[in-house]
Coordinates of C-alpha atoms in Angstrom, one line a residue:
N1 CA -2.9 2.8 17.1
Y2 CA -1.4 1.5 13.9
F3 CA -0.8 -2.0 15.4
S4 CA -4.4 -2.2 16.4
L5 CA -5.3 -2.1 12.7
F6 CA -3.5 -5.4 12.2
I7 CA -4.9 -7.0 15.2
V8 CA -8.5 -6.0 14.5
S9 CA -8.1 -6.9 10.8
F10 CA -6.5 -10.3 11.6
A11 CA -9.3 -11.1 14.1
T12 CA -12.0 -10.2 11.6
Y13 CA -10.3 -12.1 8.8
S14 CA -9.9 -15.2 11.0
A15 CA -13.6 -15.0 12.0
L16 CA -14.7 -14.7 8.4
K17 CA -12.5 -17.6 7.3
T18 CA -14.1 -19.9 9.9
A19 CA -17.5 -18.7 8.9
G20 CA -17.1 -19.5 5.2
G21 CA -14.7 -16.9 4.0
L22 CA -14.6 -13.5 2.6
S23 CA -16.4 -12.7 -0.6
R24 CA -13.8 -12.2 -3.3
R25 CA -16.1 -9.9 -5.3
F26 CA -16.6 -7.8 -2.2
L27 CA -12.9 -7.6 -1.5
A28 CA -12.1 -6.6 -5.1
G29 CA -14.8 -4.0 -4.9
I30 CA -13.3 -2.5 -1.8
V31 CA -9.8 -2.3 -3.5
Y32 CA -11.2 -0.5 -6.5
I33 CA -13.4 1.9 -4.4
W34 CA -10.4 2.9 -2.3
F35 CA -8.3 3.2 -5.5
F36 CA -10.9 5.5 -7.2
I37 CA -11.2 7.7 -4.1
G38 CA -7.4 8.0 -3.7
L39 CA -7.1 8.7 -7.5
V40 CA -9.6 11.6 -7.3
Q41 CA -8.0 12.9 -4.1
T42 CA -4.6 12.8 -5.7
F43 CA -5.3 14.4 -9.0
I44 CA -8.6 16.3 -8.8
S45 CA -9.6 17.3 -5.2
R46 CA -7.8 16.5 -2.0
G47 CA -11.0 17.0 -0.1
F48 CA -13.1 14.5 -2.1
L49 CA -15.3 12.5 0.4
T50 CA -13.2 13.6 3.4
Q51 CA -16.4 14.9 5.0
L52 CA -17.2 11.2 5.7
L53 CA -14.2 11.1 8.1
S54 CA -14.2 12.5 11.6
N55 CA -10.7 14.0 11.7
V56 CA -8.6 14.2 8.5
R57 CA -4.9 14.8 9.2
T58 CA -2.8 15.6 6.2
T59 CA -0.9 18.5 4.6
G60 CA 0.0 19.6 1.1
I61 CA 3.3 17.7 1.1
R62 CA 1.9 14.5 2.5
G63 CA -0.2 11.9 0.6
V64 CA -4.0 11.8 0.5
V65 CA -6.1 10.0 3.0
G66 CA -8.6 7.9 0.9
L67 CA -11.2 6.7 3.4
A68 CA -8.8 6.8 6.3
P69 CA -8.0 9.6 8.8
E70 CA -4.4 10.1 7.6
P71 CA -2.0 9.0 4.8
T72 CA -0.2 6.4 7.0
S73 CA -3.5 4.9 8.0
Y74 CA -4.5 4.8 4.4
G75 CA -1.3 3.0 3.5
I76 CA -1.7 0.5 6.3
H77 CA -5.3 -0.2 5.2
C78 CA -4.0 -0.9 1.7
L79 CA -1.3 -3.2 3.1
V80 CA -3.9 -5.2 5.0
L81 CA -6.0 -5.4 1.8
L82 CA -2.8 -6.5 -0.1
I83 CA -2.4 -9.4 2.4
L84 CA -6.0 -10.4 1.9
V85 CA -5.8 -10.2 -1.9
A86 CA -2.6 -12.2 -1.9
D87 CA -4.4 -14.9 0.1
Q88 CA -7.7 -14.9 -1.8
F89 CA -6.8 -14.3 -5.5
S90 CA -4.5 -15.8 -8.1
G91 CA -3.5 -15.0 -11.7
R92 CA -4.2 -11.8 -13.5
Q93 CA -6.9 -10.6 -11.1
R94 CA -4.4 -10.9 -8.2
R95 CA -1.7 -9.0 -10.1
N96 CA -4.2 -6.2 -11.0
L97 CA -5.5 -5.9 -7.5
I98 CA -1.9 -5.9 -6.0
A99 CA -0.8 -3.3 -8.6
A100 CA -3.8 -1.1 -7.6
L101 CA -2.9 -1.4 -3.9
L102 CA 0.8 -0.7 -4.5
V103 CA -0.1 2.4 -6.5
Q104 CA -2.2 3.5 -3.6
I105 CA 0.6 2.9 -1.0
V106 CA 3.4 4.5 -3.0
L107 CA 1.8 7.2 -5.1
F108 CA -1.4 8.1 -3.3
A109 CA -0.7 7.7 0.5
R110 CA 3.0 8.2 0.2
S111 CA 3.4 6.8 3.6
S112 CA 7.1 6.2 4.4
M113 CA 6.1 3.8 7.2
T114 CA 4.0 1.6 5.0
I115 CA 6.6 1.7 2.3
L116 CA 9.1 0.5 4.9
F117 CA 6.7 -2.3 5.9
L118 CA 6.6 -3.3 2.2
V119 CA 10.4 -3.3 1.9
V120 CA 10.8 -5.4 5.0
W121 CA 8.0 -7.8 3.9
G122 CA 9.7 -8.0 0.4
V123 CA 13.1 -8.7 2.0
L124 CA 11.7 -11.4 4.2
Y125 CA 9.9 -13.0 1.4
V126 CA 12.9 -13.1 -0.9
A127 CA 15.1 -14.3 2.0
T128 CA 12.8 -17.2 2.6
H129 CA 12.0 -18.1 -1.0
Y130 CA 15.2 -17.8 -3.0
S131 CA 18.8 -19.1 -2.9
F132 CA 21.7 -16.9 -1.9
R133 CA 22.9 -16.4 -5.5
R134 CA 19.4 -15.2 -6.6
L135 CA 19.2 -13.0 -3.5
L136 CA 22.5 -11.4 -4.2
I137 CA 21.7 -10.7 -7.9
G138 CA 18.2 -9.5 -7.0
G139 CA 19.5 -7.2 -4.2
V140 CA 22.0 -5.6 -6.6
V141 CA 19.3 -5.1 -9.2
V142 CA 16.9 -3.6 -6.7
V143 CA 19.5 -1.3 -5.1
G144 CA 20.6 -0.2 -8.6
I145 CA 17.0 0.6 -9.7
C146 CA 16.3 2.5 -6.5
L147 CA 19.5 4.6 -6.8
A148 CA 18.6 5.3 -10.5
A149 CA 15.0 6.1 -9.6
I150 CA 15.6 8.6 -6.8
P151 CA 16.9 11.4 -9.0
V152 CA 14.3 10.7 -11.7
V153 CA 11.4 10.8 -9.2
A154 CA 12.9 13.8 -7.4
S155 CA 13.1 15.7 -10.7
T156 CA 9.5 14.9 -11.7
T157 CA 8.1 15.8 -8.3
G158 CA 10.0 19.0 -8.2
E159 CA 11.8 18.4 -4.9
V160 CA 12.7 15.4 -2.7
T161 CA 11.3 17.1 0.4
G162 CA 7.8 16.8 -1.0
V163 CA 7.8 13.0 -0.7
R164 CA 8.7 11.8 2.7
A165 CA 9.9 8.3 1.6
L166 CA 12.3 9.9 -1.0
A167 CA 13.5 12.4 1.6
L168 CA 14.5 9.5 3.8
L169 CA 16.3 7.7 1.0
H170 CA 18.0 10.9 -0.2

């Protein structure tokens, strides 16, 4: 089911590109609408706009669903949007949209599977775009930041078991 999201999204994107492209304004609007709904669901009401969905599957310890049926699906939708944004935008607007999508994946959806996809994507990107020396230095820095961040995030969330990705790292 999750893989079909990529196939359908890629086919739609390919068709749109051949037909003149995807409206950048529309794409940015989608990112910000999903961000707003995820923000409200995370901090105000978990049930906000979930009546629009056919079957919401989440629990108190999982992330929110945004406009998707479950947190992992929400994260994957954001990942697909991130790929589209990376392709369509540049400069400050690109950074802002990518930041909004990363916040949704990591803080709102809290999908360990999507976070794993991001990590793999990041590793592959770095491995294909940087020299070995930069790779080694960057890897040490990233591992150090992650090891330092786990106890901090765990203490602010109350417990590691409440965030699946942190539980896997812990």
